[in-house]
XYZ file of C-alpha atoms in Angstrom:
536
model
C 106.950 274.763 -97.762
C 110.261 274.750 -95.837
C 112.697 271.584 -96.000
C 114.597 271.857 -92.301
C 118.390 270.236 -93.895
C 120.488 271.220 -90.945
C 123.492 268.924 -90.445
C 125.501 268.919 -88.184
C 128.448 265.951 -88.190
C 129.819 265.056 -85.699
C 132.061 262.718 -87.134
C 134.499 260.662 -85.581
C 133.016 261.277 -81.351
C 135.257 258.231 -79.779
C 138.167 256.338 -80.134
C 137.000 252.337 -80.136
C 139.312 251.209 -77.119
C 137.593 248.273 -77.418
C 137.537 247.708 -81.510
C 138.437 244.277 -80.708
C 135.085 242.402 -79.364
C 133.796 245.001 -82.779
C 131.683 242.932 -84.811
C 132.829 242.089 -88.171
C 129.873 242.647 -90.302
C 128.391 243.631 -93.855
C 130.885 243.070 -97.343
C 133.833 244.053 -96.472
C 136.696 241.190 -96.720
C 139.606 240.905 -95.558
C 139.313 241.811 -91.780
C 139.373 238.937 -89.759
C 138.649 240.868 -85.954
C 136.429 239.672 -83.474
C 132.603 239.229 -83.538
C 131.736 237.796 -80.460
C 131.118 240.967 -78.721
C 127.965 241.657 -80.857
C 125.947 238.728 -80.631
C 124.575 239.255 -76.778
C 125.492 243.004 -77.098
C 121.763 243.544 -75.881
C 122.214 242.516 -72.433
C 125.606 244.502 -72.700
C 125.761 247.710 -71.129
C 130.084 248.886 -71.018
C 130.214 249.992 -74.240
C 130.271 254.433 -74.447
C 128.441 256.770 -72.144
C 125.160 257.375 -73.686
C 123.090 260.385 -73.731
C 122.807 261.680 -69.600
C 118.988 261.075 -68.435
C 117.982 263.250 -66.063
C 114.807 262.952 -64.818
C 113.088 265.004 -67.256
C 114.822 267.549 -69.904
C 115.290 270.631 -69.129
C 114.704 274.111 -71.773
C 117.190 277.513 -71.130
C 116.243 279.278 -67.655
C 115.905 275.021 -66.089
C 112.669 274.535 -66.086
C 111.449 271.283 -66.231
C 109.227 270.392 -69.572
C 106.345 267.903 -68.941
C 102.299 267.341 -69.653
C 102.228 270.406 -67.696
C 104.422 272.931 -70.074
C 101.990 276.232 -70.264
C 101.397 275.562 -74.489
C 103.901 277.532 -76.543
C 106.415 278.194 -74.044
C 108.544 275.923 -75.249
C 112.283 277.373 -75.294
C 115.048 275.311 -76.889
C 115.816 271.626 -76.094
C 118.194 270.884 -78.595
C 121.126 271.519 -76.518
C 119.723 269.544 -73.202
C 118.859 265.972 -72.648
C 116.090 264.932 -74.399
C 113.163 263.420 -72.374
C 113.739 259.706 -72.214
C 109.741 258.460 -73.030
C 110.414 261.082 -76.461
C 113.145 259.138 -78.004
C 113.005 256.721 -80.330
C 116.138 254.278 -81.375
C 115.992 251.853 -84.055
C 118.668 250.327 -86.675
C 119.167 250.450 -90.531
C 116.409 248.264 -92.661
C 116.876 248.158 -96.382
C 114.891 244.800 -97.017
C 111.808 245.325 -99.065
C 110.843 241.766 -99.152
C 107.627 242.226 -97.040
C 105.763 245.374 -100.039
C 107.248 242.473 -103.063
C 105.722 239.688 -100.956
C 102.335 241.383 -101.120
C 101.953 242.675 -104.998
C 102.700 239.275 -105.880
C 99.729 238.038 -103.392
C 97.197 240.434 -104.151
C 97.680 239.667 -107.764
C 96.479 235.975 -107.270
C 93.283 237.498 -106.030
C 94.404 237.179 -101.968
C 95.371 239.634 -99.075
C 98.838 238.581 -97.908
C 99.070 237.796 -94.580
C 99.154 240.281 -92.046
C 102.661 239.128 -89.908
C 104.143 238.961 -93.597
C 103.541 242.948 -93.926
C 106.238 244.486 -92.860
C 105.630 248.558 -93.185
C 108.943 249.438 -93.044
C 109.552 247.256 -95.843
C 106.839 249.204 -98.048
C 108.125 252.747 -97.251
C 111.682 252.029 -98.493
C 110.253 249.963 -101.260
C 110.367 253.548 -103.590
C 113.344 255.596 -104.851
C 113.447 259.345 -102.375
C 114.893 262.428 -103.455
C 116.474 262.652 -100.887
C 120.376 264.882 -100.785
C 123.382 262.589 -100.877
C 126.209 262.994 -99.212
C 129.847 263.658 -100.879
C 131.363 260.443 -98.714
C 130.546 257.646 -96.903
C 128.388 257.932 -93.969
C 124.597 259.324 -94.639
C 122.926 262.580 -95.389
C 119.837 263.645 -93.186
C 116.384 264.614 -94.333
C 113.637 265.533 -91.974
C 110.994 267.067 -93.286
C 106.503 266.412 -92.404
C 102.959 267.438 -92.692
C 99.471 267.194 -91.001
C 97.067 264.977 -91.732
C 93.173 265.353 -91.560
C 93.134 264.317 -88.057
C 93.314 266.881 -85.018
C 96.609 268.048 -83.815
C 98.499 264.824 -85.855
C 100.696 264.935 -88.353
C 103.559 261.864 -90.187
C 107.144 262.893 -89.612
C 109.538 261.577 -92.467
C 113.339 261.478 -91.274
C 115.563 260.155 -94.962
C 118.910 259.150 -94.450
C 120.813 258.516 -98.063
C 124.250 257.420 -98.865
C 126.690 258.437 -101.254
C 125.757 257.085 -105.075
C 126.543 253.813 -106.633
C 130.436 254.941 -107.701
C 131.778 254.244 -111.472
C 131.955 249.852 -111.397
C 135.494 249.996 -111.889
C 135.868 251.934 -108.532
C 134.527 248.898 -105.903
C 136.761 246.121 -104.767
C 135.990 242.617 -106.206
C 133.424 240.629 -104.684
C 133.115 236.713 -104.209
C 129.815 235.837 -104.373
C 128.452 232.407 -103.470
C 125.278 231.529 -104.764
C 123.535 229.544 -102.926
C 120.248 227.591 -105.454
C 116.926 226.020 -103.839
C 116.096 223.309 -106.763
C 113.569 221.800 -104.693
C 109.851 220.414 -106.514
C 108.450 223.328 -105.170
C 110.853 226.000 -107.443
C 109.281 224.190 -110.649
C 106.684 226.336 -110.554
C 107.158 229.438 -113.186
C 108.337 232.406 -111.682
C 110.642 230.759 -109.243
C 113.847 228.971 -110.291
C 113.495 229.203 -114.497
C 113.545 233.425 -113.310
C 116.677 232.862 -111.250
C 118.348 231.323 -114.468
C 117.737 233.788 -116.689
C 119.138 236.920 -114.239
C 122.055 235.012 -112.683
C 123.768 234.753 -116.432
C 122.341 237.907 -117.550
C 124.451 238.941 -113.723
C 127.536 237.302 -114.950
C 127.575 239.370 -117.666
C 127.572 241.979 -115.536
C 130.685 241.820 -113.373
C 134.051 242.463 -113.770
C 136.683 240.176 -114.930
C 137.537 239.951 -111.281
C 134.570 239.509 -109.327
C 134.721 235.816 -108.424
C 130.892 233.774 -108.750
C 130.792 229.612 -107.070
C 127.097 228.191 -107.029
C 125.582 225.984 -105.160
C 122.303 223.583 -105.347
C 120.111 222.493 -102.962
C 117.356 219.949 -102.827
C 117.331 216.678 -100.479
C 120.780 217.157 -100.187
C 123.224 220.705 -101.142
C 126.102 220.043 -103.801
C 129.305 222.898 -105.274
C 127.622 222.962 -108.996
C 131.197 225.584 -109.413
C 133.055 226.223 -106.857
C 134.732 229.512 -106.023
C 136.003 231.073 -109.434
C 137.386 233.992 -110.553
C 135.376 234.821 -114.343
C 137.788 236.545 -116.496
C 138.230 234.265 -119.567
C 135.767 231.345 -117.339
C 132.582 232.850 -118.026
C 131.563 230.421 -120.550
C 131.859 227.227 -117.148
C 129.866 230.067 -114.616
C 126.787 229.961 -117.726
C 126.716 226.086 -118.573
C 126.737 225.843 -114.363
C 123.737 227.800 -114.538
C 121.909 226.375 -117.330
C 122.182 222.804 -115.644
C 119.649 224.054 -112.590
C 117.246 221.783 -112.636
C 114.566 221.685 -109.800
C 114.365 218.196 -108.315
C 113.283 216.818 -104.841
C 112.602 218.342 -101.544
C 113.779 221.149 -99.415
C 116.790 220.954 -97.317
C 117.673 224.532 -96.625
C 120.345 223.458 -93.587
C 122.292 221.397 -96.147
C 122.197 224.448 -98.055
C 122.975 226.466 -95.934
C 126.167 224.010 -94.817
C 127.258 224.062 -98.005
C 126.939 227.687 -99.565
C 129.140 229.403 -96.363
C 131.715 226.085 -96.223
C 132.168 227.086 -100.222
C 132.047 230.804 -98.965
C 134.894 230.216 -96.471
C 136.716 228.067 -98.921
C 136.890 230.777 -101.576
C 137.236 233.701 -98.921
C 139.417 236.906 -101.002
C 140.907 239.348 -98.893
C 140.028 242.732 -100.019
C 136.781 241.267 -101.107
C 133.867 241.407 -100.738
C 132.224 237.938 -99.401
C 128.795 237.480 -99.350
C 126.230 234.550 -99.533
C 123.358 235.177 -102.294
C 120.064 233.064 -101.095
C 117.614 231.806 -103.491
C 114.426 230.309 -102.086
C 111.093 230.208 -101.152
C 112.535 229.178 -97.641
C 110.003 226.346 -97.354
C 112.637 223.585 -95.639
C 110.789 220.863 -95.155
C 113.121 218.167 -94.640
C 116.882 217.254 -93.040
C 117.293 220.333 -90.596
C 114.568 222.344 -90.604
C 115.250 223.667 -87.399
C 114.855 227.208 -88.119
C 117.733 228.127 -85.036
C 120.270 225.573 -86.062
C 120.295 227.179 -89.331
C 119.823 230.814 -87.832
C 123.322 229.788 -85.940
C 125.649 228.310 -88.741
C 125.101 231.984 -90.765
C 126.027 233.893 -87.343
C 128.997 231.518 -87.560
C 130.100 232.266 -90.578
C 129.845 235.833 -90.369
C 131.687 235.643 -86.943
C 134.501 234.410 -87.759
C 135.106 235.379 -91.468
C 132.486 238.494 -92.288
C 130.014 236.694 -95.668
C 127.510 238.254 -95.300
C 124.425 236.913 -96.676
C 121.809 238.437 -99.339
C 118.283 236.555 -99.497
C 116.124 236.219 -102.082
C 112.675 235.288 -101.759
C 110.248 233.468 -104.279
C 106.940 231.818 -105.462
C 103.650 232.016 -104.115
C 103.816 229.631 -100.982
C 106.842 231.674 -99.243
C 108.345 231.309 -96.167
C 108.344 235.201 -94.946
C 109.113 235.032 -92.090
C 112.407 232.555 -92.213
C 114.559 234.293 -94.368
C 113.875 237.458 -92.929
C 115.543 235.706 -89.369
C 118.742 234.405 -91.764
C 119.084 237.516 -93.080
C 118.784 239.393 -89.682
C 121.730 236.811 -88.591
C 123.981 237.332 -91.298
C 123.814 241.160 -91.053
C 122.353 241.348 -94.559
C 118.341 242.577 -96.519
C 116.246 240.690 -98.169
C 114.304 241.343 -101.565
C 111.235 239.401 -103.216
C 110.503 238.998 -106.954
C 107.949 238.046 -108.167
C 108.332 238.740 -112.103
C 111.052 238.588 -114.483
C 111.411 242.673 -113.828
C 111.897 242.494 -110.763
C 114.582 239.695 -111.211
C 116.715 241.464 -113.569
C 116.194 244.484 -110.476
C 117.266 242.208 -107.829
C 120.795 240.865 -109.547
C 121.450 242.219 -112.672
C 121.060 246.358 -110.949
C 120.791 245.807 -107.760
C 123.277 243.523 -106.533
C 126.126 244.300 -109.018
C 125.979 247.847 -107.952
C 125.273 247.967 -104.474
C 128.063 245.103 -104.021
C 130.250 247.491 -101.546
C 129.054 248.665 -97.930
C 129.686 252.132 -97.104
C 128.549 251.889 -93.459
C 128.514 249.046 -90.380
C 126.219 248.599 -87.781
C 123.806 251.922 -88.797
C 121.421 253.492 -86.465
C 119.187 255.909 -85.958
C 117.913 258.194 -82.690
C 115.263 260.422 -82.861
C 114.244 262.722 -80.341
C 110.981 264.627 -80.292
C 110.807 268.038 -78.725
C 108.584 267.935 -74.923
C 107.301 270.968 -75.655
C 105.386 270.694 -79.017
C 105.382 266.985 -79.057
C 102.610 265.106 -76.701
C 103.383 261.372 -78.339
C 104.811 259.666 -81.608
C 104.562 256.362 -83.190
C 107.582 254.648 -85.114
C 106.052 253.373 -87.825
C 106.672 249.273 -88.520
C 111.027 248.757 -87.827
C 108.745 246.098 -84.609
C 111.621 243.792 -84.779
C 114.824 246.858 -85.074
C 114.418 248.419 -82.129
C 117.778 248.920 -80.489
C 117.215 250.386 -75.960
C 117.300 253.975 -76.336
C 120.443 253.739 -73.951
C 122.631 251.999 -76.540
C 122.781 253.936 -79.836
C 126.438 254.863 -78.994
C 127.449 251.593 -77.464
C 129.204 250.316 -80.822
C 129.255 246.496 -80.023
C 125.104 246.010 -80.363
C 123.695 245.741 -84.114
C 123.032 248.262 -86.117
C 122.528 247.878 -90.044
C 124.387 247.416 -92.559
C 124.363 250.044 -95.769
C 126.094 250.238 -99.768
C 125.811 252.589 -102.128
C 122.982 253.952 -103.743
C 120.708 253.329 -100.764
C 118.096 255.091 -99.113
C 116.215 254.433 -95.485
C 113.335 256.602 -94.847
C 111.351 256.053 -91.001
C 108.067 257.367 -91.056
C 106.510 258.959 -87.392
C 102.972 259.706 -86.690
C 103.429 262.377 -83.771
C 100.871 264.545 -81.876
C 102.242 268.592 -81.804
C 100.213 270.108 -78.174
C 97.865 272.106 -79.551
C 99.230 275.817 -80.362
C 103.227 275.006 -79.945
C 105.172 276.174 -82.453
C 109.392 275.843 -82.840
C 111.599 273.014 -82.578
C 109.875 269.801 -82.957
C 112.268 266.932 -83.479
C 116.568 266.086 -83.991
C 116.932 263.201 -85.967
C 120.602 262.064 -86.248
C 122.226 259.019 -87.606
C 125.529 256.953 -86.090
C 127.927 254.187 -88.086
C 130.777 252.935 -87.896
C 133.414 253.708 -91.457
C 133.638 250.395 -92.895
C 137.286 249.901 -92.768
C 138.689 251.983 -89.917
C 135.503 251.127 -87.308
C 135.300 254.842 -87.065
C 132.323 256.224 -85.350
C 130.736 259.156 -87.689
C 126.965 260.536 -87.132
C 124.997 263.664 -89.070
C 121.671 265.192 -87.517
C 118.861 267.049 -89.121
C 116.486 269.351 -87.909
C 112.830 270.027 -88.780
C 109.896 272.540 -87.126
C 106.358 272.947 -86.684
C 107.067 275.502 -89.649
C 108.555 273.358 -92.095
C 104.963 271.094 -92.337
C 102.778 271.130 -95.249
C 99.489 271.557 -94.086
C 98.432 268.519 -95.820
C 100.092 265.149 -96.594
C 98.671 264.916 -99.882
C 99.765 268.380 -100.971
C 103.329 267.662 -99.568
C 106.599 267.034 -101.299
C 105.833 263.717 -103.654
C 108.598 261.657 -101.592
C 106.475 262.215 -99.231
C 103.017 261.516 -100.248
C 104.775 258.113 -101.917
C 105.461 257.607 -98.224
C 102.756 257.932 -96.978
C 100.585 256.541 -99.896
C 102.995 252.819 -98.789
C 102.576 253.203 -95.161
C 98.725 253.975 -94.809
C 98.882 250.681 -96.989
C 101.035 248.154 -95.258
C 98.602 249.641 -91.948
C 95.680 248.889 -93.404
C 96.661 245.624 -94.186
C 97.660 244.747 -90.686
C 93.781 245.749 -89.381
C 92.115 243.247 -88.371
C 88.515 245.020 -89.314
C 86.408 246.604 -91.937
C 85.689 249.658 -90.166
C 87.447 252.390 -88.066
C 90.776 252.436 -85.959
C 92.346 252.122 -82.568
C 89.442 254.890 -81.396
C 90.518 257.461 -84.446
C 87.188 258.037 -86.317
C 85.785 259.493 -88.843
C 86.457 256.791 -91.859
C 82.940 255.417 -94.071
C 83.294 251.554 -94.185
C 82.272 251.718 -97.739
C 86.138 252.537 -98.012
C 87.759 249.641 -97.271
C 89.708 248.936 -94.993
C 91.252 251.376 -92.846
C 94.713 251.026 -90.483
C 95.437 252.997 -87.407
C 97.559 255.436 -88.286
C 96.350 259.123 -87.940
C 94.040 260.398 -90.629
C 94.195 257.093 -93.116
C 91.923 256.940 -95.881
C 90.650 253.791 -96.310
C 91.910 251.777 -98.975
C 89.178 253.280 -101.641
C 90.530 257.081 -101.272
C 94.536 256.031 -100.802
C 93.631 254.226 -104.065
C 92.326 257.515 -105.515
C 95.229 259.014 -104.340
C 97.800 256.429 -105.244
C 96.337 257.151 -108.996
C 96.532 260.409 -109.366
C 100.067 260.158 -107.500
C 100.889 257.822 -110.385
C 99.270 259.676 -113.379
C 101.764 262.902 -112.275
C 104.736 261.419 -111.709
C 104.275 259.414 -114.818
C 106.398 256.739 -112.028
C 105.998 253.419 -113.184
C 106.560 252.312 -108.917
C 104.008 254.057 -107.765
C 101.589 252.645 -110.762
C 101.875 249.204 -109.254
C 101.146 251.061 -106.199
C 98.254 252.747 -107.342
C 96.958 249.037 -108.560
C 98.169 247.037 -105.755
C 95.966 249.426 -103.388
C 92.794 249.183 -106.527
C 93.549 245.280 -105.574
C 93.370 245.276 -101.899
C 90.401 247.673 -102.197
C 88.382 244.876 -104.480
C 89.049 242.029 -102.387
C 87.587 243.983 -99.065
C 84.458 245.155 -99.843
């Protein structure tokens, strides 16, 4: 299969004439620029001019593309305004909590609540082998494969940041851990996991990193003020070892005290972040989500302190934790066992403290001459108005080194059409200068593999994860949104074209796990098999 990875760097396209109104987000410390504009930017249109949108795109010779375009007469629409109905724009997201929580729920013999299943978080839970750029910013890889359903294909847009640099090259970190010690945290796999992992992480952080520790139950307490590790690791370990579960969950008090401690211990030029470890089940004190969210937004606007949410427990406030992280310009993950906890606290957090891209957004323009319709899989609450793609006051996602972001589309190709299929563009701000940059990649119909199940390993994993999430979100066990050809005995199916049903999907995943010898894929296959048993 040919894979089209044409990257067209655009660089710093526009001078930021309103830099003072940009939101300071992410992990970068040492910059107190005003940020209020970002909170209301979704209703603002005063930024850089968006792509022009005439009454219809025109190809070479000036012809207009519409439903009546003769098959095969596609021209080349890459250098003209894309059709507004064939544009897709979203803020980047590296959350993975939804997949982790689904696995935990399935292991307990229950299907996850469909409202907690976010397909993009399933897809982004797996490592990808995209080419990586040598500097800050992104590479763009676009590929795809045909499904078993006539004219329908899956197209994958893959974005990757540079590899994480050596530990000594990143800026120092000032991390405030806000730990839930309510009674529910006594359940195995909650506070015990957090204590063990925090202790190991404290040994792996650098001497010039700082750590603070706040606990909350019915009240909140600063157990350890911001402390430079250096010769004080024993003090940090003593504070961690002393954590014990007590009473109710006053999440509001924990957020208040945690951010107050982070602000007091804020370090110029360092990564300043709050790490919230909780089951997010607020049941005492200020339980109003909007009030808690506003406190986080205030700290982000005024001090540039971001939030990393770590979910734990079989009963977990998934929706609240996701909202907290979104408002704090951070991301969420979920830990269900010792292996998960060590990966999050001991590998991901220390390695990805630095920020390489701020307010990153992606826009995919499908060629109207070859694509009749499309559907973005997931990213339901990350959508951005197409006109706001180049409005840098509109919030995007914050991404660090070593990350990959994947978006999957189901597209219906016009019968017999060939040539250019889609162009994907990612736009981000430099985390230090806030200068905008863009990078693009293309795919053509000739770049589509004949079958999803014979495609590149990464695309097969992506498709498997997406089909799994889509099946868990479906409300029925037979049939899906008018797409036919699925056996009712084959378990729950979803609405994605070519959905094989959970039984056959488990077989595909098992074969993929055997071929790749990848433990993460093996876990995926086991989760799909469990879901299949629970639905048949």
